[in-house]
Amino acid sequence: APCPASSSQRHPVSRRAGWLASGLLVVAALITYAGSFSLPFIFDDHGAILKNPTILTLTEAWSPPTDGRAVTNRPILNLSFALNYAWGKEDVASYRLTNLAIHAMAGLTLFGLVRRTLSRPILRERFGASVLPLAFTVALLWIVHPLQTESVSFAAQRTETLVSLFYLLTLYCFARGAEAPRSRPWPWLTVLACLLGMGSKEVMVSAPVMVLLYDRTFFSGTFATAWARHRWLYVGLIATWPLLGFLISTGYSGRAFADGYDPNCTAWTYLLKQCEAIVRYLWLSIWPHPLVMDYGTDVVLHLRSVLSQALLLVTLFAGSVACLWRRPVIGFLGIWFFAILSPSSSFIPLPAQTMAEHRMYLPLVAIIAGGVVGLFLLIGRRSVVWSLAAALACVVLTARRNLDYRTETTIWRDTVAKRPGNDR
């Protein structure tokens, strides 16, 4: 049976308002990161760009280095750097502009996805005419949030922005296709976006599962109905997993084992460290200070050191699973957060960086969306004013954070001041 018509079809919102909102999001991104275009290459940028011979030609870009640098196992990411090199060689501004363009496109995709999601029958009665301002506010806060600075202003961290763009496009294309089941391009575009994401970074592994959960939560109502309606789409999404498996198996298996890693880093001690890391990420999502480029390589050796954090995370995860059945929208947001973090922030050791703020780039969607929508349910339309005020503060903080990246010396001095115990 065809899916019910979306509220955007029953209660059409002016296209002009939608385009205006999109334009404002782009302007906000430009204002926030206007000072980033001249920032120099730093840290992992040297291995990913300046000392990467495979980006010199587009044909070689499909075979990135296999020695563990940021582009290992990631041909789509490597190709994007090759396109930058073909455009401007080693001109840092071209890489910065591309990073910002990807970030802005991801924000626009998020805007469209949230707008369509809030227009679903399961939510339309609660939000009605407020769908557009709520979707705009979620996307705006996500674009300008200071926690995103590392992913946007750090050229090599295009890994996060690029895979997140494809992740969001996968869900957006699915939503378009589910609303118009006879529109053939959308299922194909869904699978294509997922495939490109698999070639960008390993966190894409959870995308097929999240599409199924999104379908069940907002479109089909049950997993059985979701599979019955879109089984061939899911077959196509599942078929993208072997590509990721192949890339990982042929690439450098010890990507993270860089010089100076902690010899005590095992699956268990790394997992304990993630209890500390994820709770810190949650705090930085609410109060983004202090931000640190490099947290070092230390791990946690004993459970008692992070027992309170571990109990908090176990409670949040168990609550998210329980909400999948009792409060499916809340459950979806919770699983979004944990599923996207799981490849880098669970028990798989990444000893070269046991904590990294860029890992919160896409999971931050769940925190912001839950906060904006939750506040709206508490105090109504006044919440949009408060959210916009928070966005303005974020613009200022993010612009100031970019100043720390103006030279390699300033960013490392900032890191030393905030993490004096970091051996690196």
Short mmCIF file of C-alpha atoms in Angstrom, two decimals:
data_model
loop_
_atom_site.label_atom_id
_atom_site.label_comp_id
_atom_site.label_asym_id
_atom_site.label_seq_id
_atom_site.Cartn_x
_atom_site.Cartn_y
_atom_site.Cartn_z
CA ALA A 1 0.00 0.00 0.00
CA PRO A 2 1.27 3.51 -0.69
CA CYS A 3 2.51 5.52 2.30
CA PRO A 4 0.16 8.22 3.64
CA ALA A 5 0.70 11.63 2.18
CA SER A 6 3.08 13.82 4.14
CA SER A 7 1.82 16.91 5.88
CA SER A 8 3.94 18.96 3.52
CA GLN A 9 1.53 17.81 0.82
CA ARG A 10 -1.60 18.43 2.90
CA HIS A 11 -0.42 21.71 4.44
CA PRO A 12 1.99 23.14 1.87
CA VAL A 13 4.56 25.58 3.17
CA SER A 14 5.68 28.35 0.91
CA ARG A 15 8.59 27.36 -1.30
CA ARG A 16 9.87 30.85 -0.89
CA ALA A 17 10.12 30.36 2.87
CA GLY A 18 11.99 27.10 2.36
CA TRP A 19 14.47 28.69 -0.03
CA LEU A 20 14.90 31.65 2.30
CA ALA A 21 15.64 29.33 5.21
CA SER A 22 18.17 27.42 3.09
CA GLY A 23 19.86 30.65 2.06
CA LEU A 24 20.08 31.80 5.67
CA LEU A 25 21.74 28.51 6.64
CA VAL A 26 24.41 29.01 3.97
CA VAL A 27 24.97 32.60 5.08
CA ALA A 28 25.31 31.46 8.69
CA ALA A 29 27.94 28.90 7.66
CA LEU A 30 29.88 31.54 5.71
CA ILE A 31 29.80 34.06 8.56
CA THR A 32 30.82 31.48 11.15
CA TYR A 33 33.78 30.15 9.18
CA ALA A 34 34.78 33.31 7.29
CA GLY A 35 38.07 33.37 9.16
CA SER A 36 39.01 29.78 8.32
CA PHE A 37 39.98 30.13 4.64
CA SER A 38 43.58 31.10 5.33
CA LEU A 39 44.20 28.62 8.17
CA PRO A 40 47.34 26.53 7.49
CA PHE A 41 47.68 22.79 7.11
CA ILE A 42 48.30 21.13 10.48
CA PHE A 43 48.77 17.75 12.12
CA ASP A 44 47.25 14.95 9.95
CA ASP A 45 46.90 17.35 6.99
CA HIS A 46 50.54 16.72 6.11
CA GLY A 47 50.06 12.99 5.57
CA ALA A 48 46.62 13.25 3.99
CA ILE A 49 47.44 16.10 1.58
CA LEU A 50 50.96 17.53 1.45
CA LYS A 51 52.78 14.16 1.51
CA ASN A 52 50.16 12.13 -0.34
CA PRO A 53 51.41 11.25 -3.85
CA THR A 54 48.14 9.54 -4.81
CA ILE A 55 46.22 12.83 -5.04
CA LEU A 56 48.46 14.16 -7.81
CA THR A 57 46.28 12.48 -10.47
CA LEU A 58 42.63 11.48 -10.42
CA THR A 59 43.42 7.95 -11.57
CA GLU A 60 45.78 7.26 -8.67
CA ALA A 61 43.33 8.76 -6.18
CA TRP A 62 41.22 5.58 -6.27
CA SER A 63 44.13 3.75 -4.59
CA PRO A 64 44.91 5.77 -1.44
CA PRO A 65 48.02 5.04 0.66
CA THR A 66 47.78 1.96 2.87
CA ASP A 67 50.10 3.08 5.64
CA GLY A 68 47.52 4.24 8.16
CA ARG A 69 47.16 7.93 7.35
CA ALA A 70 43.73 9.61 7.35
CA VAL A 71 42.87 8.58 3.78
CA THR A 72 43.65 4.87 4.20
CA ASN A 73 40.68 2.66 3.23
CA ARG A 74 38.82 5.77 2.01
CA PRO A 75 39.00 6.22 -1.79
CA ILE A 76 36.12 8.70 -2.00
CA LEU A 77 37.80 10.93 0.58
CA ASN A 78 41.12 10.61 -1.24
CA LEU A 79 39.43 11.47 -4.54
CA SER A 80 38.01 14.64 -3.00
CA PHE A 81 41.53 15.73 -2.06
CA ALA A 82 42.71 14.88 -5.59
CA LEU A 83 39.99 17.13 -7.02
CA ASN A 84 41.19 19.90 -4.71
CA TYR A 85 44.75 19.36 -5.89
CA ALA A 86 43.68 19.48 -9.53
CA TRP A 87 41.87 22.74 -8.81
CA GLY A 88 44.42 24.62 -6.69
CA LYS A 89 47.43 22.35 -6.05
CA GLU A 90 48.44 23.05 -2.42
CA ASP A 91 46.48 26.28 -2.05
CA VAL A 92 45.01 25.88 1.43
CA ALA A 93 42.01 28.09 0.63
CA SER A 94 40.62 25.60 -1.89
CA TYR A 95 40.62 22.81 0.71
CA ARG A 96 39.02 25.07 3.31
CA LEU A 97 36.33 26.24 0.90
CA THR A 98 35.54 22.65 -0.08
CA ASN A 99 35.32 21.61 3.57
CA LEU A 100 32.91 24.45 4.27
CA ALA A 101 30.83 23.63 1.18
CA ILE A 102 30.50 20.00 2.31
CA HIS A 103 29.55 21.15 5.82
CA ALA A 104 26.92 23.55 4.43
CA MET A 105 25.47 20.86 2.13
CA ALA A 106 25.25 18.47 5.08
CA GLY A 107 23.41 21.16 7.03
CA LEU A 108 20.97 21.76 4.18
CA THR A 109 20.35 18.01 3.90
CA LEU A 110 19.71 17.86 7.63
CA PHE A 111 17.25 20.75 7.28
CA GLY A 112 15.33 18.90 4.58
CA LEU A 113 15.40 15.62 6.51
CA VAL A 114 14.15 17.13 9.77
CA ARG A 115 11.47 19.11 7.96
CA ARG A 116 10.12 16.00 6.25
CA THR A 117 10.39 13.93 9.43
CA LEU A 118 8.42 16.41 11.53
CA SER A 119 5.79 16.43 8.79
CA ARG A 120 5.09 12.71 9.14
CA PRO A 121 1.64 11.67 10.48
CA ILE A 122 3.21 10.46 13.73
CA LEU A 123 4.35 14.02 14.50
CA ARG A 124 2.29 16.45 12.42
CA GLU A 125 -0.45 17.09 14.99
CA ARG A 126 2.11 18.23 17.58
CA PHE A 127 4.11 20.54 15.37
CA GLY A 128 1.84 21.72 12.57
CA ALA A 129 2.91 25.13 11.24
CA SER A 130 6.06 25.09 13.41
CA VAL A 131 7.76 22.42 11.29
CA LEU A 132 9.75 24.89 9.20
CA PRO A 133 11.17 27.02 12.07
CA LEU A 134 11.99 23.91 14.10
CA ALA A 135 13.82 22.24 11.19
CA PHE A 136 15.66 25.49 10.48
CA THR A 137 16.71 25.86 14.11
CA VAL A 138 18.01 22.28 14.34
CA ALA A 139 20.08 22.68 11.17
CA LEU A 140 21.33 26.13 12.19
CA LEU A 141 22.51 25.04 15.62
CA TRP A 142 24.21 22.00 14.12
CA ILE A 143 26.02 24.08 11.48
CA VAL A 144 27.35 26.75 13.87
CA HIS A 145 27.99 24.64 16.98
CA PRO A 146 31.58 25.10 18.25
CA LEU A 147 32.03 21.33 18.62
CA GLN A 148 32.00 21.13 14.80
CA THR A 149 35.04 23.39 14.43
CA GLU A 150 37.62 20.61 14.35
CA SER A 151 35.79 18.75 11.57
CA VAL A 152 35.38 21.84 9.38
CA SER A 153 38.56 23.82 10.05
CA PHE A 154 40.91 20.83 10.07
CA ALA A 155 41.38 19.79 6.43
CA ALA A 156 42.09 16.11 7.09
CA GLN A 157 38.89 15.80 9.12
CA ARG A 158 36.94 16.01 5.90
CA THR A 159 36.55 12.33 6.78
CA GLU A 160 33.74 13.34 9.13
CA THR A 161 32.02 15.97 7.03
CA LEU A 162 32.04 13.88 3.85
CA VAL A 163 30.76 10.65 5.37
CA SER A 164 28.13 12.61 7.30
CA LEU A 165 26.90 14.26 4.11
CA PHE A 166 26.43 10.85 2.51
CA TYR A 167 24.85 9.46 5.68
CA LEU A 168 22.26 12.25 5.77
CA LEU A 169 21.68 11.99 2.02
CA THR A 170 20.99 8.27 2.43
CA LEU A 171 18.17 8.98 4.86
CA TYR A 172 16.91 12.02 2.94
CA CYS A 173 16.70 10.12 -0.36
CA PHE A 174 14.93 7.27 1.42
CA ALA A 175 12.37 9.72 2.85
CA ARG A 176 11.74 11.22 -0.58
CA GLY A 177 11.28 7.80 -2.12
CA ALA A 178 9.02 6.56 0.68
CA GLU A 179 6.74 9.58 0.27
CA ALA A 180 6.55 9.03 -3.49
CA PRO A 181 6.87 5.24 -3.95
CA ARG A 182 6.51 5.45 -7.75
CA SER A 183 9.45 7.86 -8.05
CA ARG A 184 12.14 5.46 -9.21
CA PRO A 185 15.27 7.62 -8.85
CA TRP A 186 15.07 7.94 -5.06
CA PRO A 187 15.73 4.31 -4.07
CA TRP A 188 18.68 4.24 -6.47
CA LEU A 189 19.99 7.50 -5.06
CA THR A 190 19.61 6.09 -1.54
CA VAL A 191 21.84 3.14 -2.35
CA LEU A 192 24.32 5.33 -4.25
CA ALA A 193 24.69 7.73 -1.31
CA CYS A 194 25.24 4.79 1.02
CA LEU A 195 27.85 3.31 -1.32
CA LEU A 196 29.77 6.59 -1.52
CA GLY A 197 29.65 6.88 2.25
CA MET A 198 31.19 3.42 2.63
CA GLY A 199 34.13 4.69 0.59
CA SER A 200 34.49 7.76 2.81
CA LYS A 201 34.72 6.44 6.37
CA GLU A 202 33.91 3.34 8.39
CA VAL A 203 31.18 5.00 10.51
CA MET A 204 28.89 4.54 7.48
CA VAL A 205 28.53 0.90 8.49
CA SER A 206 25.45 1.70 10.60
CA ALA A 207 23.57 3.56 7.83
CA PRO A 208 21.53 0.58 6.48
CA VAL A 209 20.38 -0.24 10.01
CA MET A 210 19.44 3.37 10.72
CA VAL A 211 17.43 3.56 7.47
CA LEU A 212 15.44 0.51 8.57
CA LEU A 213 14.89 2.03 12.00
CA TYR A 214 13.91 5.38 10.45
CA ASP A 215 11.45 3.61 8.15
CA ARG A 216 9.91 1.66 11.02
CA THR A 217 9.66 4.74 13.27
CA PHE A 218 8.33 7.38 10.89
CA PHE A 219 6.86 5.55 7.88
CA SER A 220 5.89 1.89 8.23
CA GLY A 221 5.18 1.44 11.93
CA THR A 222 6.71 -2.05 12.23
CA PHE A 223 9.89 -3.73 11.07
CA ALA A 224 7.87 -6.37 9.20
CA THR A 225 5.95 -3.73 7.26
CA ALA A 226 9.13 -1.81 6.54
CA TRP A 227 10.78 -4.92 5.10
CA ALA A 228 7.69 -5.86 3.09
CA ARG A 229 7.46 -2.40 1.50
CA HIS A 230 11.14 -1.80 0.81
CA ARG A 231 12.85 -5.18 0.85
CA TRP A 232 14.74 -4.60 -2.41
CA LEU A 233 16.00 -1.26 -1.18
CA TYR A 234 17.36 -2.94 1.94
CA VAL A 235 18.99 -5.61 -0.16
CA GLY A 236 20.75 -2.84 -2.06
CA LEU A 237 21.85 -1.12 1.16
CA ILE A 238 23.13 -4.36 2.64
CA ALA A 239 25.06 -4.97 -0.58
CA THR A 240 27.20 -1.91 0.23
CA TRP A 241 28.68 -3.61 3.30
CA PRO A 242 31.02 -5.90 1.32
CA LEU A 243 32.67 -2.82 -0.22
CA LEU A 244 33.48 -1.51 3.25
CA GLY A 245 34.72 -4.94 4.29
CA PHE A 246 36.94 -5.12 1.22
CA LEU A 247 38.39 -1.65 1.83
CA ILE A 248 39.19 -2.46 5.44
CA SER A 249 40.73 -5.83 4.60
CA THR A 250 42.99 -4.43 1.87
CA GLY A 251 44.00 -1.31 3.79
CA TYR A 252 46.39 -0.92 6.67
CA SER A 253 44.84 -2.82 9.58
CA GLY A 254 46.73 -0.83 12.20
CA ARG A 255 45.71 2.67 11.08
CA ALA A 256 45.69 4.01 14.59
CA PHE A 257 49.00 2.54 15.77
CA ALA A 258 50.99 5.70 15.27
CA ASP A 259 54.16 6.63 17.12
CA GLY A 260 53.63 7.15 20.83
CA TYR A 261 50.49 5.05 21.34
CA ASP A 262 49.86 3.62 24.79
CA PRO A 263 50.98 -0.05 25.02
CA ASN A 264 48.20 -0.61 27.58
CA CYS A 265 45.55 0.06 24.94
CA THR A 266 43.45 -3.09 24.69
CA ALA A 267 39.81 -3.58 23.79
CA TRP A 268 38.91 -3.37 27.50
CA THR A 269 41.00 -0.33 28.47
CA TYR A 270 39.90 1.47 25.31
CA LEU A 271 36.25 0.74 26.15
CA LEU A 272 36.78 2.17 29.63
CA LYS A 273 38.33 5.28 28.09
CA GLN A 274 35.25 5.72 25.93
CA CYS A 275 33.09 5.95 29.05
CA GLU A 276 35.05 9.07 29.95
CA ALA A 277 35.13 10.29 26.33
CA ILE A 278 31.43 9.96 25.51
CA VAL A 279 30.32 11.67 28.71
CA ARG A 280 32.71 14.51 27.85
CA TYR A 281 31.24 14.69 24.33
CA LEU A 282 27.77 14.97 25.85
CA TRP A 283 28.89 17.82 28.10
CA LEU A 284 30.62 19.63 25.22
CA SER A 285 27.39 19.36 23.23
CA ILE A 286 25.70 21.45 25.91
CA TRP A 287 28.61 23.60 27.08
CA PRO A 288 31.33 23.61 24.37
CA HIS A 289 34.31 24.62 26.50
CA PRO A 290 37.15 23.86 26.68
CA LEU A 291 37.65 22.43 23.19
CA VAL A 292 40.83 20.43 22.60
CA MET A 293 42.37 19.43 19.25
CA ASP A 294 44.38 16.48 20.57
CA TYR A 295 43.54 14.53 23.74
CA GLY A 296 46.55 12.25 23.49
CA THR A 297 46.76 8.48 23.66
CA ASP A 298 46.10 7.58 27.30
CA VAL A 299 43.57 4.95 28.34
CA VAL A 300 41.73 4.03 31.54
CA LEU A 301 43.05 0.94 33.29
CA HIS A 302 40.42 0.30 35.95
CA LEU A 303 36.62 0.29 35.86
CA ARG A 304 36.40 2.05 39.21
CA SER A 305 37.96 5.14 37.63
CA VAL A 306 34.98 5.62 35.31
CA LEU A 307 32.26 3.73 37.13
CA SER A 308 29.85 6.67 37.33
CA GLN A 309 30.30 7.48 33.62
CA ALA A 310 29.83 3.82 32.70
CA LEU A 311 26.60 3.57 34.70
CA LEU A 312 25.29 6.74 33.06
CA LEU A 313 26.00 5.44 29.55
CA VAL A 314 24.56 1.99 30.26
CA THR A 315 21.40 3.69 31.56
CA LEU A 316 21.15 5.94 28.50
CA PHE A 317 21.69 3.06 26.10
CA ALA A 318 19.22 0.77 27.87
CA GLY A 319 16.71 3.62 27.94
CA SER A 320 17.18 4.18 24.20
CA VAL A 321 16.53 0.50 23.46
CA ALA A 322 13.45 0.47 25.70
CA CYS A 323 12.14 3.63 24.03
CA LEU A 324 12.27 1.94 20.62
CA TRP A 325 9.02 0.25 21.58
CA ARG A 326 7.45 2.68 24.06
CA ARG A 327 8.64 6.05 22.68
CA PRO A 328 10.01 5.20 19.22
CA VAL A 329 10.99 8.77 18.27
CA ILE A 330 13.11 9.17 21.41
CA GLY A 331 14.50 5.69 20.89
CA PHE A 332 15.51 6.56 17.33
CA LEU A 333 17.47 9.60 18.51
CA GLY A 334 19.20 7.58 21.22
CA ILE A 335 20.20 4.76 18.88
CA TRP A 336 21.35 7.35 16.30
CA PHE A 337 23.78 8.72 18.89
CA PHE A 338 25.19 5.36 19.98
CA ALA A 339 25.18 3.66 16.57
CA ILE A 340 27.18 6.37 14.81
CA LEU A 341 29.70 6.59 17.66
CA SER A 342 30.12 2.83 18.01
CA PRO A 343 32.81 2.18 15.32
CA SER A 344 35.22 4.67 16.92
CA SER A 345 33.98 4.91 20.51
CA SER A 346 33.41 1.39 21.75
CA PHE A 347 35.80 -1.56 22.17
CA ILE A 348 37.72 -1.34 18.86
CA PRO A 349 41.06 0.23 19.86
CA LEU A 350 42.17 3.37 18.06
CA PRO A 351 45.32 3.99 20.11
CA ALA A 352 46.59 7.06 18.25
CA GLN A 353 43.55 9.08 19.40
CA THR A 354 41.58 7.58 22.24
CA MET A 355 39.38 10.70 22.36
CA ALA A 356 38.56 13.07 19.50
CA GLU A 357 35.93 15.79 19.27
CA HIS A 358 35.40 15.28 15.53
CA ARG A 359 33.72 11.96 16.29
CA MET A 360 30.71 13.92 17.57
CA TYR A 361 30.11 15.66 14.24
CA LEU A 362 27.13 13.54 13.16
CA PRO A 363 25.99 12.16 16.57
CA LEU A 364 25.48 15.80 17.60
CA VAL A 365 22.31 15.76 15.45
CA ALA A 366 20.53 13.64 18.05
CA ILE A 367 21.45 15.98 20.92
CA ILE A 368 20.43 19.14 19.09
CA ALA A 369 17.24 17.73 17.56
CA GLY A 370 16.15 16.27 20.89
CA GLY A 371 16.91 19.53 22.68
CA VAL A 372 15.17 21.83 20.18
CA VAL A 373 12.06 19.68 19.86
CA GLY A 374 11.92 18.94 23.58
CA LEU A 375 12.12 22.62 24.46
CA PHE A 376 9.36 23.37 21.96
CA LEU A 377 7.09 20.79 23.61
CA LEU A 378 7.78 22.42 26.99
CA ILE A 379 7.32 26.12 26.26
CA GLY A 380 5.92 26.29 22.73
CA ARG A 381 7.00 28.73 20.04
CA ARG A 382 8.99 30.84 22.49
CA SER A 383 11.57 28.06 22.37
CA VAL A 384 12.55 29.08 18.84
CA VAL A 385 13.68 32.49 20.13
CA TRP A 386 15.82 30.85 22.82
CA SER A 387 17.28 28.43 20.29
CA LEU A 388 18.14 31.24 17.88
CA ALA A 389 19.83 33.13 20.73
CA ALA A 390 21.89 30.01 21.46
CA ALA A 391 22.80 29.81 17.77
CA LEU A 392 24.04 33.40 17.82
CA ALA A 393 26.26 32.61 20.80
CA CYS A 394 27.55 29.55 18.97
CA VAL A 395 28.51 31.68 15.95
CA VAL A 396 30.66 33.89 18.17
CA LEU A 397 32.28 30.96 19.99
CA THR A 398 33.02 29.06 16.79
CA ALA A 399 34.56 32.11 15.13
CA ARG A 400 36.75 32.61 18.20
CA ARG A 401 37.75 28.94 18.22
CA ASN A 402 38.93 29.28 14.62
CA LEU A 403 41.49 31.81 15.81
CA ASP A 404 43.26 29.01 17.68
CA TYR A 405 43.94 27.32 14.33
CA ARG A 406 45.62 30.35 12.75
CA THR A 407 49.12 28.77 13.05
CA GLU A 408 50.44 25.38 14.08
CA THR A 409 52.07 27.04 17.08
CA THR A 410 48.85 28.60 18.36
CA ILE A 411 46.81 25.41 18.15
CA TRP A 412 49.48 23.32 19.85
CA ARG A 413 49.99 26.00 22.52
CA ASP A 414 46.23 25.90 23.13
CA THR A 415 46.36 22.10 23.36
CA VAL A 416 49.25 22.13 25.83
CA ALA A 417 47.46 24.65 28.03
CA LYS A 418 44.32 22.49 28.17
CA ARG A 419 45.93 19.03 28.24
CA PRO A 420 49.35 19.42 29.88
CA GLY A 421 49.51 15.68 30.54
CA ASN A 422 49.37 14.89 26.81
CA ASP A 423 52.78 13.38 25.98
CA ARG A 424 52.41 14.15 22.29
#
